[in-house]
DNA sequence: CGAGGTGTTGACTGCCCTCAAACTTTGTGG
DNA sequence: CCACAAAGTTTGAGGGCAGTCAACACCTCG
């Protein structure tokens, strides 16, 4: 069987030599998930670090009223489960594949040995956790201080920057985008319409967005 | 001068021997801040890890419209600035002392050397970052899925649990509590009044709260 | 082609934010 | 230790943003 090499893809291990990466690769367990399939659920015990080799997954929580809150969008090279590496805790969130997705897992104990052997790994972990923390802090601040319109505008500008062009396809269903921005699909739909009517964007196709007036968007 | 020993207070260094802690203590710089004094501001360059030796500080962001969002409340033993340890970045948030507060700083380069020498430090850091991440994720979910009333109820229950008794004094001004929960002082005031009228709590004095019906609070 | 999930549009409602004024607590200097 | 100023809190009135509900249109994919 052709074993896809997760390890070389991941920034987490990028500073290791090729030989060291092989070592890591040998203790990795692979899993494949289909679109819509659950990767883990709240309540599951966490005992491994998960790395996205290919595909895309969403991490979200469910409130007691059943509402969904999207916390992170994971793409190739991203990982999750780091809080599990020390405390033998349960997942407090869900993860679901948004497309056919390959996941590499490393058991807690094995990963702990890795970190002892190669200290740069834990530094990389710290780095990435910090980055994600900063991102979440920003989003938290925005959700409780700004209007949906400006959050959406900000999201569009940032996403377009990631793609490096004004014309791009939303990487999320609007349903998920809504919970990501802390609002509802209906409101997203309306606000996008409003932005279009005001000449700031154009909706060329399903999920296809073109930014017309970036400055005005940033102004919100 | 009597040098307050920060290091022994901090879980971060708790696994080090007494002698090793002394070493760490020798590279620590101390600063004292008065109530209301700014510890760092957004835009300041980050070049040190900060540890609260005694006192209390709030970490918050300012939105473009001037609104404040409280992100973390730091008390003795907590630290901040970990994202600064690798990337030579700027602070994106503010920190302000809420009472006379003693802070211990360790420079980036010196702390990096420490982490190389004592790998358990970075593991402790990871642990704490994960904890804080989990906490923020929960709060984010709550702010965009639940009503102010239930967020407040949840906060009261959790805070009472921290103190270990039903009768306690709010550790924050209501103004700050409001931005912590993503609302306004007026709304906090009203909701507390409502909870009291419904017999779930009692407001015995300024900031003094007594939980009467914990079950009903958790129900929200 | 049909079915289920997804997106759109409209009408309505309500939570909570805003503004403003009175009252209370805090803390500081005389 | 008191007095007074500044900050924080409470209460009321009013309005707006966005959530809810419902019906319909639209994809996407068996």
CSV table of C-alpha atoms (C1' of nucleotides) in Angstrom, one decimal:
chain,number,residue,atom,x,y,z
A,1,UNK,CA,0.0,0.0,0.0
A,2,UNK,CA,1.2,3.4,-0.9
A,3,UNK,CA,1.7,5.2,2.4
A,4,UNK,CA,1.1,8.9,2.0
A,5,UNK,CA,3.8,10.8,3.9
A,6,UNK,CA,2.0,13.0,6.4
A,7,UNK,CA,5.1,14.0,8.3
A,8,UNK,CA,7.0,15.9,5.6
A,9,UNK,CA,3.9,18.0,5.0
A,10,UNK,CA,3.7,19.3,8.6
A,11,UNK,CA,5.5,22.4,9.8
A,12,UNK,CA,5.5,20.7,13.1
A,13,UNK,CA,8.2,18.4,12.0
A,14,UNK,CA,9.9,20.5,9.3
A,15,UNK,CA,13.1,21.0,11.3
A,16,UNK,CA,13.8,17.3,11.6
A,17,UNK,CA,16.2,15.6,9.3
A,18,UNK,CA,14.9,13.3,6.6
A,19,UNK,CA,15.9,10.3,8.7
A,20,UNK,CA,14.3,11.6,11.8
A,21,UNK,CA,11.1,12.3,9.9
A,22,UNK,CA,11.1,8.6,8.8
A,23,UNK,CA,11.2,7.6,12.4
A,24,UNK,CA,8.2,9.8,13.2
A,25,UNK,CA,6.5,8.5,10.1
A,26,UNK,CA,6.8,4.9,11.4
A,27,UNK,CA,4.7,5.6,14.5
A,28,UNK,CA,2.0,7.4,12.7
A,29,UNK,CA,-1.4,5.8,12.2
A,30,UNK,CA,-3.5,6.9,9.2
A,31,UNK,CA,-7.2,7.2,9.0
A,32,UNK,CA,-9.4,8.3,6.1
A,33,UNK,CA,-12.7,10.1,6.5
A,34,UNK,CA,-15.4,10.8,3.9
A,35,UNK,CA,-17.3,14.1,3.5
A,36,UNK,CA,-19.5,14.6,6.5
A,37,UNK,CA,-18.0,11.9,8.6
A,38,UNK,CA,-17.3,12.6,12.2
A,39,UNK,CA,-13.6,12.5,13.2
A,40,UNK,CA,-14.2,12.9,16.9
A,41,UNK,CA,-17.1,13.9,19.1
A,42,UNK,CA,-17.4,15.7,22.4
A,43,UNK,CA,-17.0,13.2,25.1
A,44,UNK,CA,-14.6,11.0,23.2
A,45,UNK,CA,-11.4,10.4,25.2
A,46,UNK,CA,-8.5,12.2,23.6
A,47,UNK,CA,-5.4,10.1,23.4
A,48,UNK,CA,-3.7,11.2,20.2
A,49,UNK,CA,-2.6,14.2,18.2
A,50,UNK,CA,-4.3,14.5,14.9
A,51,UNK,CA,-2.7,15.9,11.8
A,52,UNK,CA,-4.5,16.7,8.6
A,53,UNK,CA,-2.6,15.2,5.8
A,54,UNK,CA,-5.0,16.2,3.1
A,55,UNK,CA,-8.6,17.5,2.9
A,56,UNK,CA,-10.4,19.8,5.3
A,57,UNK,CA,-12.2,19.5,8.6
A,58,UNK,CA,-14.2,21.8,10.9
A,59,UNK,CA,-13.9,21.8,14.6
A,60,UNK,CA,-17.1,23.0,16.4
A,61,UNK,CA,-19.0,23.0,19.7
A,62,UNK,CA,-22.6,22.4,20.3
A,63,UNK,CA,-24.5,24.6,22.7
A,64,UNK,CA,-27.1,23.1,25.0
A,65,UNK,CA,-29.8,24.6,22.7
A,66,UNK,CA,-28.4,22.6,19.8
A,67,UNK,CA,-26.7,25.6,18.2
A,68,UNK,CA,-23.4,25.1,16.5
A,69,UNK,CA,-20.3,27.3,16.9
A,70,UNK,CA,-17.5,26.8,14.4
A,71,UNK,CA,-14.2,27.2,16.3
A,72,UNK,CA,-11.5,26.3,13.8
A,73,UNK,CA,-11.1,25.3,10.2
A,74,UNK,CA,-8.3,22.8,9.7
A,75,UNK,CA,-6.6,22.3,6.4
A,76,UNK,CA,-3.6,20.3,5.3
A,77,UNK,CA,-0.8,20.6,7.8
A,78,UNK,CA,-2.9,21.8,10.6
A,79,UNK,CA,-3.4,19.6,13.7
A,80,UNK,CA,-5.6,19.3,16.7
A,81,UNK,CA,-5.8,17.5,20.0
A,82,UNK,CA,-2.8,19.1,21.5
A,83,UNK,CA,-4.6,19.7,24.8
A,84,UNK,CA,-4.9,15.9,25.0
A,85,UNK,CA,-1.2,15.4,25.1
A,86,UNK,CA,-0.9,15.8,28.9
A,87,UNK,CA,-4.2,15.7,30.6
A,88,UNK,CA,-6.1,12.6,30.0
A,89,UNK,CA,-9.2,14.5,29.2
A,90,UNK,CA,-12.3,14.2,27.0
A,91,UNK,CA,-12.9,16.2,23.8
A,92,UNK,CA,-15.1,19.2,24.4
A,93,UNK,CA,-15.7,19.8,20.7
A,94,UNK,CA,-16.6,17.9,17.5
A,95,UNK,CA,-14.6,17.5,14.3
A,96,UNK,CA,-16.1,16.7,11.0
A,97,UNK,CA,-14.6,16.1,7.6
A,98,UNK,CA,-15.7,18.7,5.0
A,99,UNK,CA,-14.3,16.7,2.1
A,100,UNK,CA,-12.5,13.4,1.8
A,101,UNK,CA,-9.8,13.8,4.4
A,102,UNK,CA,-6.7,11.9,5.4
A,103,UNK,CA,-5.7,12.1,9.0
A,104,UNK,CA,-2.5,11.0,10.7
A,105,UNK,CA,-2.6,10.2,14.4
A,106,UNK,CA,0.2,9.9,16.9
A,107,UNK,CA,-0.5,8.4,20.3
A,108,UNK,CA,-0.1,10.4,23.4
A,109,UNK,CA,2.7,8.4,24.9
A,110,UNK,CA,4.6,8.1,21.6
A,111,UNK,CA,4.3,11.8,21.0
A,112,UNK,CA,5.6,12.6,24.5
A,113,UNK,CA,8.7,10.5,23.7
A,114,UNK,CA,9.1,12.4,20.5
A,115,UNK,CA,9.0,15.7,22.2
A,116,UNK,CA,11.6,14.6,24.7
A,117,UNK,CA,13.8,13.5,21.9
A,118,UNK,CA,13.3,16.5,19.6
A,119,UNK,CA,12.6,19.6,21.7
A,120,UNK,CA,12.0,21.7,18.6
A,121,UNK,CA,8.7,19.9,18.2
A,122,UNK,CA,7.3,21.4,21.4
A,123,UNK,CA,8.5,24.8,20.4
A,124,UNK,CA,6.7,24.5,17.1
A,125,UNK,CA,3.6,23.3,18.9
A,126,UNK,CA,3.8,26.4,21.2
A,127,UNK,CA,4.2,28.6,18.2
A,128,UNK,CA,1.1,27.2,16.5
A,129,UNK,CA,-1.0,27.2,19.6
A,130,UNK,CA,-0.1,30.9,20.2
A,131,UNK,CA,-1.0,31.7,16.6
A,132,UNK,CA,-4.4,30.0,17.0
A,133,UNK,CA,-4.9,31.7,20.4
A,134,UNK,CA,-4.3,35.1,18.8
A,135,UNK,CA,-6.7,34.3,16.0
A,136,UNK,CA,-9.5,33.3,18.4
A,137,UNK,CA,-8.9,36.3,20.6
A,138,UNK,CA,-9.4,38.6,17.7
A,139,UNK,CA,-12.6,36.8,16.6
A,140,UNK,CA,-14.0,36.9,20.2
A,141,UNK,CA,-13.4,40.6,20.3
A,142,UNK,CA,-15.0,41.2,17.0
A,143,UNK,CA,-18.1,39.1,17.7
A,144,UNK,CA,-18.9,41.1,20.8
A,145,UNK,CA,-17.9,44.6,19.7
A,146,UNK,CA,-18.7,44.8,15.9
A,147,UNK,CA,-21.7,44.3,13.8
A,148,UNK,CA,-22.2,41.3,11.6
A,149,UNK,CA,-21.6,43.5,8.6
A,150,UNK,CA,-18.1,44.5,9.6
A,151,UNK,CA,-17.2,41.0,10.8
A,152,UNK,CA,-18.3,39.7,7.4
A,153,UNK,CA,-16.4,42.4,5.6
A,154,UNK,CA,-13.3,41.6,7.6
A,155,UNK,CA,-13.6,37.9,6.8
A,156,UNK,CA,-13.9,38.6,3.1
A,157,UNK,CA,-10.9,40.8,3.0
A,158,UNK,CA,-8.8,38.3,4.9
A,159,UNK,CA,-9.9,35.3,2.9
A,160,UNK,CA,-9.2,37.1,-0.3
A,161,UNK,CA,-5.7,37.9,1.0
A,162,UNK,CA,-5.1,34.3,1.8
A,163,UNK,CA,-6.0,33.3,-1.8
A,164,UNK,CA,-4.0,36.2,-3.1
A,165,UNK,CA,-6.7,37.5,-5.4
A,166,UNK,CA,-9.9,39.5,-5.4
A,167,UNK,CA,-11.9,36.7,-7.0
A,168,UNK,CA,-12.3,33.6,-4.9
A,169,UNK,CA,-14.6,30.8,-3.8
A,170,UNK,CA,-15.7,30.6,-0.2
A,171,UNK,CA,-14.0,27.7,1.5
A,172,UNK,CA,-17.1,27.1,3.7
A,173,UNK,CA,-20.8,26.6,3.2
A,174,UNK,CA,-22.7,29.7,4.2
A,175,UNK,CA,-24.3,27.7,7.0
A,176,UNK,CA,-20.8,27.1,8.5
A,177,UNK,CA,-19.6,30.6,7.7
A,178,UNK,CA,-22.5,31.8,9.7
A,179,UNK,CA,-21.6,29.9,12.8
A,180,UNK,CA,-18.0,30.8,12.3
A,181,UNK,CA,-18.9,34.5,12.5
A,182,UNK,CA,-21.4,34.0,15.3
A,183,UNK,CA,-24.5,34.7,13.3
A,184,UNK,CA,-27.1,32.8,11.1
A,185,UNK,CA,-27.3,31.8,7.4
A,186,UNK,CA,-30.2,34.2,6.8
A,187,UNK,CA,-28.2,37.1,8.1
A,188,UNK,CA,-25.2,36.2,6.0
A,189,UNK,CA,-27.3,36.0,2.9
A,190,UNK,CA,-28.8,39.4,3.6
A,191,UNK,CA,-25.6,41.1,4.4
A,192,UNK,CA,-23.9,39.7,1.3
A,193,UNK,CA,-26.8,41.0,-0.7
A,194,UNK,CA,-26.4,44.4,0.9
A,195,UNK,CA,-22.7,44.6,0.2
A,196,UNK,CA,-23.4,43.7,-3.4
A,197,UNK,CA,-26.1,46.4,-3.7
A,198,UNK,CA,-23.7,48.9,-2.3
A,199,UNK,CA,-21.1,48.0,-5.0
A,200,UNK,CA,-18.5,46.6,-2.6
A,201,UNK,CA,-18.6,43.0,-3.9
A,202,UNK,CA,-20.1,40.9,-6.6
A,203,UNK,CA,-21.5,37.4,-6.2
A,204,UNK,CA,-20.6,35.8,-9.5
A,205,UNK,CA,-21.6,32.3,-8.7
A,206,UNK,CA,-22.5,30.0,-5.9
A,207,UNK,CA,-20.0,30.8,-3.2
A,208,UNK,CA,-18.0,32.8,-5.7
A,209,UNK,CA,-17.2,36.2,-4.5
A,210,UNK,CA,-15.4,39.1,-6.1
A,211,UNK,CA,-14.2,42.0,-4.1
A,212,UNK,CA,-14.8,45.3,-5.9
A,213,UNK,CA,-14.0,48.0,-3.4
A,214,UNK,CA,-11.6,46.6,-0.8
A,215,UNK,CA,-11.0,49.9,0.8
A,216,UNK,CA,-14.7,50.4,1.6
A,217,UNK,CA,-14.8,46.9,3.0
A,218,UNK,CA,-11.9,47.6,5.3
A,219,UNK,CA,-13.6,50.8,6.4
A,220,UNK,CA,-16.3,48.8,8.2
B,1,UNK,CA,16.0,44.8,49.5
B,2,UNK,CA,13.7,41.9,50.2
B,3,UNK,CA,13.4,40.1,46.8
B,4,UNK,CA,10.0,38.5,46.5
B,5,UNK,CA,10.5,35.0,45.1
B,6,UNK,CA,8.3,34.9,42.0
B,7,UNK,CA,9.6,31.6,40.7
B,8,UNK,CA,8.6,29.3,43.5
B,9,UNK,CA,5.0,30.6,43.1
B,10,UNK,CA,4.6,29.6,39.5
B,11,UNK,CA,3.4,26.2,38.4
B,12,UNK,CA,5.5,26.8,35.3
B,13,UNK,CA,8.7,26.1,37.3
B,14,UNK,CA,7.3,23.9,40.0
B,15,UNK,CA,9.0,20.8,38.8
B,16,UNK,CA,12.5,22.3,39.0
B,17,UNK,CA,14.7,21.6,42.0
B,18,UNK,CA,15.3,24.4,44.6
B,19,UNK,CA,18.7,25.1,43.2
B,20,UNK,CA,17.4,25.3,39.6
B,21,UNK,CA,14.7,27.6,40.7
B,22,UNK,CA,17.4,29.8,42.2
B,23,UNK,CA,19.1,30.0,38.8
B,24,UNK,CA,15.8,31.0,37.2
B,25,UNK,CA,15.2,33.6,39.9
B,26,UNK,CA,18.5,35.2,39.2
B,27,UNK,CA,17.5,36.2,35.6
B,28,UNK,CA,14.1,37.5,36.6
B,29,UNK,CA,13.4,41.2,36.4
B,30,UNK,CA,10.8,42.6,38.8
B,31,UNK,CA,8.4,45.4,38.2
B,32,UNK,CA,5.7,46.9,40.3
B,33,UNK,CA,2.5,48.4,39.1
B,34,UNK,CA,-0.2,50.4,40.9
B,35,UNK,CA,-3.9,50.0,40.4
B,36,UNK,CA,-5.0,51.2,37.0
B,37,UNK,CA,-1.4,51.3,35.7
B,38,UNK,CA,-0.8,50.0,32.2
B,39,UNK,CA,1.5,47.0,32.1
B,40,UNK,CA,1.7,46.8,28.3
B,41,UNK,CA,-0.3,48.3,25.4
B,42,UNK,CA,-1.1,47.1,22.0
B,43,UNK,CA,1.7,48.0,19.6
B,44,UNK,CA,4.4,47.5,22.3
B,45,UNK,CA,7.0,45.1,21.2
B,46,UNK,CA,7.0,41.8,23.1
B,47,UNK,CA,10.3,40.6,24.3
B,48,UNK,CA,9.6,39.0,27.6
B,49,UNK,CA,7.4,36.5,29.4
B,50,UNK,CA,5.5,38.1,32.2
B,51,UNK,CA,4.5,36.3,35.4
B,52,UNK,CA,2.2,37.7,38.0
B,53,UNK,CA,3.9,37.3,41.4
B,54,UNK,CA,1.1,39.0,43.3
B,55,UNK,CA,-2.0,41.1,42.5
B,56,UNK,CA,-4.3,40.9,39.6
B,57,UNK,CA,-4.4,42.2,36.0
B,58,UNK,CA,-6.8,42.2,33.1
B,59,UNK,CA,-5.8,41.6,29.5
B,60,UNK,CA,-8.1,43.2,27.0
B,61,UNK,CA,-8.4,44.4,23.4
B,62,UNK,CA,-9.8,47.6,22.1
B,63,UNK,CA,-12.1,47.5,19.1
B,64,UNK,CA,-11.9,50.2,16.4
B,65,UNK,CA,-15.0,51.8,17.9
B,66,UNK,CA,-13.3,52.1,21.3
B,67,UNK,CA,-15.1,49.3,22.9
B,68,UNK,CA,-13.2,47.1,25.3
B,69,UNK,CA,-13.2,43.3,25.3
B,70,UNK,CA,-11.8,41.5,28.4
B,71,UNK,CA,-9.9,38.4,27.3
B,72,UNK,CA,-8.2,37.1,30.4
B,73,UNK,CA,-8.0,37.8,34.0
B,74,UNK,CA,-4.6,37.1,35.4
B,75,UNK,CA,-3.9,36.3,39.1
B,76,UNK,CA,-0.9,35.3,41.0
B,77,UNK,CA,1.0,32.5,39.2
B,78,UNK,CA,-0.5,33.3,35.8
B,79,UNK,CA,1.6,34.5,33.0
B,80,UNK,CA,1.3,36.2,29.6
B,81,UNK,CA,3.4,37.0,26.6
B,82,UNK,CA,4.1,33.4,25.6
B,83,UNK,CA,3.4,34.2,21.9
B,84,UNK,CA,6.2,36.6,22.1
B,85,UNK,CA,8.8,34.0,22.9
B,86,UNK,CA,9.4,33.0,19.3
B,87,UNK,CA,8.0,35.6,16.9
B,88,UNK,CA,9.4,39.1,17.4
B,89,UNK,CA,5.9,40.5,17.3
B,90,UNK,CA,3.9,43.3,18.8
B,91,UNK,CA,1.3,43.0,21.5
B,92,UNK,CA,-2.2,43.0,20.1
B,93,UNK,CA,-3.8,43.6,23.5
B,94,UNK,CA,-3.5,45.7,26.6
B,95,UNK,CA,-2.8,44.7,30.2
B,96,UNK,CA,-3.7,46.8,33.2
B,97,UNK,CA,-3.2,46.2,36.9
B,98,UNK,CA,-6.5,45.9,38.8
B,99,UNK,CA,-4.7,46.3,42.2
B,100,UNK,CA,-1.1,46.8,43.3
B,101,UNK,CA,0.6,44.1,41.3
B,102,UNK,CA,4.1,42.6,41.2
B,103,UNK,CA,5.3,41.3,37.9
B,104,UNK,CA,8.4,39.2,37.1
B,105,UNK,CA,9.8,39.3,33.6
B,106,UNK,CA,12.1,37.0,31.8
B,107,UNK,CA,13.7,38.1,28.5
B,108,UNK,CA,13.0,36.2,25.4
B,109,UNK,CA,16.5,35.0,24.8
B,110,UNK,CA,17.0,34.0,28.4
B,111,UNK,CA,13.8,32.1,28.5
B,112,UNK,CA,14.6,30.3,25.3
B,113,UNK,CA,17.8,29.1,27.0
B,114,UNK,CA,15.8,28.0,30.0
B,115,UNK,CA,13.4,26.0,27.9
B,116,UNK,CA,16.3,24.2,26.2
B,117,UNK,CA,17.9,23.4,29.5
B,118,UNK,CA,14.7,22.3,31.2
B,119,UNK,CA,12.3,20.8,28.7
B,120,UNK,CA,9.5,20.4,31.3
B,121,UNK,CA,9.1,24.2,31.2
B,122,UNK,CA,7.8,24.1,27.7
B,123,UNK,CA,5.5,21.2,28.5
B,124,UNK,CA,4.0,23.2,31.3
B,125,UNK,CA,3.7,26.2,29.0
B,126,UNK,CA,1.8,24.0,26.5
B,127,UNK,CA,-0.4,22.7,29.2
B,128,UNK,CA,-1.4,26.2,30.4
B,129,UNK,CA,-1.9,27.5,26.9
B,130,UNK,CA,-4.1,24.6,26.1
B,131,UNK,CA,-6.1,25.3,29.3
B,132,UNK,CA,-6.6,28.9,28.4
B,133,UNK,CA,-7.5,28.0,24.8
B,134,UNK,CA,-10.2,25.7,26.0
B,135,UNK,CA,-11.5,28.4,28.3
B,136,UNK,CA,-11.7,30.9,25.5
B,137,UNK,CA,-13.3,28.5,23.1
B,138,UNK,CA,-16.1,27.9,25.6
B,139,UNK,CA,-16.6,31.5,26.2
B,140,UNK,CA,-16.7,32.2,22.4
B,141,UNK,CA,-19.3,29.5,22.0
B,142,UNK,CA,-21.4,30.9,24.8
B,143,UNK,CA,-21.3,34.5,23.6
B,144,UNK,CA,-22.7,33.6,20.3
B,145,UNK,CA,-25.2,30.9,21.2
B,146,UNK,CA,-26.6,31.8,24.6
B,147,UNK,CA,-28.4,34.7,26.1
B,148,UNK,CA,-26.7,37.2,28.5
B,149,UNK,CA,-28.8,35.7,31.3
B,150,UNK,CA,-27.4,32.2,30.9
B,151,UNK,CA,-23.8,33.4,30.4
B,152,UNK,CA,-24.1,35.4,33.6
B,153,UNK,CA,-25.6,32.5,35.4
B,154,UNK,CA,-22.8,30.2,34.3
B,155,UNK,CA,-20.2,32.7,35.3
B,156,UNK,CA,-21.8,33.0,38.8
B,157,UNK,CA,-21.8,29.3,39.3
B,158,UNK,CA,-18.2,28.8,38.1
B,159,UNK,CA,-17.0,31.7,40.2
B,160,UNK,CA,-18.7,30.5,43.3
B,161,UNK,CA,-17.1,27.0,42.6
B,162,UNK,CA,-13.7,28.7,42.4
B,163,UNK,CA,-14.2,30.3,45.8
B,164,UNK,CA,-15.7,27.1,47.2
B,165,UNK,CA,-18.7,28.8,48.7
B,166,UNK,CA,-22.1,30.2,47.8
B,167,UNK,CA,-21.3,33.6,49.2
B,168,UNK,CA,-18.5,35.5,47.5
B,169,UNK,CA,-17.4,38.8,46.2
B,170,UNK,CA,-17.1,39.4,42.5
B,171,UNK,CA,-13.4,39.7,41.5
B,172,UNK,CA,-14.2,42.2,38.8
B,173,UNK,CA,-16.0,45.5,38.6
B,174,UNK,CA,-19.3,45.1,36.8
B,175,UNK,CA,-18.0,47.2,34.0
B,176,UNK,CA,-15.2,44.7,33.4
B,177,UNK,CA,-17.5,41.7,34.0
B,178,UNK,CA,-19.7,43.2,31.3
B,179,UNK,CA,-16.9,43.2,28.7
B,180,UNK,CA,-15.8,39.8,29.8
B,181,UNK,CA,-19.2,38.4,29.1
B,182,UNK,CA,-19.6,40.4,25.9
B,183,UNK,CA,-22.3,42.8,27.1
B,184,UNK,CA,-22.7,46.1,28.9
B,185,UNK,CA,-22.8,47.2,32.5
B,186,UNK,CA,-26.4,48.3,32.3
B,187,UNK,CA,-27.5,44.8,31.1
B,188,UNK,CA,-25.4,43.1,33.8
B,189,UNK,CA,-27.1,45.3,36.4
B,190,UNK,CA,-30.5,44.5,35.1
B,191,UNK,CA,-30.0,40.7,34.8
B,192,UNK,CA,-28.6,40.5,38.3
B,193,UNK,CA,-31.7,42.3,39.5
B,194,UNK,CA,-33.9,39.9,37.6
B,195,UNK,CA,-32.1,36.8,39.0
B,196,UNK,CA,-32.6,38.3,42.5
B,197,UNK,CA,-36.3,39.0,41.9
B,198,UNK,CA,-36.7,35.4,40.8
B,199,UNK,CA,-35.0,34.2,44.0
B,200,UNK,CA,-32.0,32.6,42.4
B,201,UNK,CA,-29.4,34.9,44.0
B,202,UNK,CA,-29.1,37.6,46.6
B,203,UNK,CA,-27.0,40.8,46.3
B,204,UNK,CA,-26.0,41.3,49.9
B,205,UNK,CA,-23.5,44.2,49.4
B,206,UNK,CA,-21.6,45.9,46.6
B,207,UNK,CA,-20.2,43.1,44.5
B,208,UNK,CA,-21.3,40.6,47.2
B,209,UNK,CA,-23.3,37.8,45.7
B,210,UNK,CA,-25.0,34.9,47.4
B,211,UNK,CA,-26.2,32.0,45.3
B,212,UNK,CA,-29.6,30.8,46.6
B,213,UNK,CA,-30.7,28.3,44.0
B,214,UNK,CA,-27.7,26.9,42.2
B,215,UNK,CA,-29.7,24.2,40.3
B,216,UNK,CA,-32.0,26.8,38.7
B,217,UNK,CA,-28.9,28.9,37.7
B,218,UNK,CA,-27.3,25.9,36.0
B,219,UNK,CA,-30.6,25.2,34.2
B,220,UNK,CA,-30.1,28.4,32.2
C,1,DC,C1',-35.6,12.4,-11.6
C,2,DG,C1',-36.5,12.9,-6.9
C,3,DA,C1',-35.0,13.9,-2.3
C,4,DG,C1',-32.5,16.2,1.2
C,5,DG,C1',-29.7,19.6,2.4
C,6,DT,C1',-28.7,24.5,1.4
C,7,DG,C1',-29.7,29.1,0.3
C,8,DT,C1',-32.9,33.1,-0.2
C,9,DT,C1',-36.6,36.3,0.9
C,10,DG,C1',-40.1,38.4,3.7
C,11,DA,C1',-42.6,39.6,7.9
C,12,DC,C1',-42.3,39.9,12.6
C,13,DT,C1',-40.4,40.1,17.2
C,14,DG,C1',-37.5,40.7,20.9
C,15,DC,C1',-33.2,41.0,23.2
C,16,DC,C1',-30.1,44.1,24.5
C,17,DC,C1',-27.6,48.3,23.2
C,18,DT,C1',-27.8,53.4,23.6
C,19,DC,C1',-28.5,57.6,25.8
C,20,DA,C1',-29.4,60.1,29.8
C,21,DA,C1',-30.0,61.2,34.5
C,22,DA,C1',-29.8,60.0,39.4
C,23,DC,C1',-27.6,57.6,42.9
C,24,DT,C1',-23.6,55.1,45.2
C,25,DT,C1',-19.1,53.7,46.0
C,26,DT,C1',-14.3,54.5,45.8
C,27,DG,C1',-10.2,56.7,46.8
C,28,DT,C1',-7.6,60.8,47.5
C,29,DG,C1',-6.0,65.1,49.5
C,30,DG,C1',-6.7,68.4,52.9
D,1,DC,C1',-11.1,61.3,59.3
D,2,DC,C1',-14.0,63.9,56.6
D,3,DA,C1',-15.2,65.9,52.2
D,4,DC,C1',-15.5,66.1,47.6
D,5,DA,C1',-14.5,64.6,43.1
D,6,DA,C1',-14.3,60.8,39.9
D,7,DA,C1',-15.6,56.5,38.7
D,8,DG,C1',-18.9,53.0,38.9
D,9,DT,C1',-23.7,51.5,39.1
D,10,DT,C1',-28.6,51.7,38.7
D,11,DT,C1',-33.0,52.7,36.5
D,12,DG,C1',-35.9,54.3,32.8
D,13,DA,C1',-37.3,55.1,28.0
D,14,DG,C1',-36.7,54.1,23.3
D,15,DG,C1',-35.0,52.1,19.2
D,16,DG,C1',-32.4,49.1,16.1
D,17,DC,C1',-29.9,45.0,14.7
D,18,DA,C1',-30.3,40.7,13.9
D,19,DG,C1',-32.6,36.3,15.3
D,20,DT,C1',-36.8,33.4,14.4
D,21,DC,C1',-40.2,31.3,11.8
D,22,DA,C1',-42.0,30.0,7.5
D,23,DA,C1',-42.4,29.4,2.6
D,24,DC,C1',-40.1,28.9,-1.5
D,25,DA,C1',-36.1,28.3,-4.8
D,26,DC,C1',-31.9,26.0,-5.7
D,27,DC,C1',-28.3,22.8,-5.9
D,28,DT,C1',-26.0,18.4,-5.7
D,29,DC,C1',-25.8,13.8,-5.8
D,30,DG,C1',-27.7,9.4,-5.3
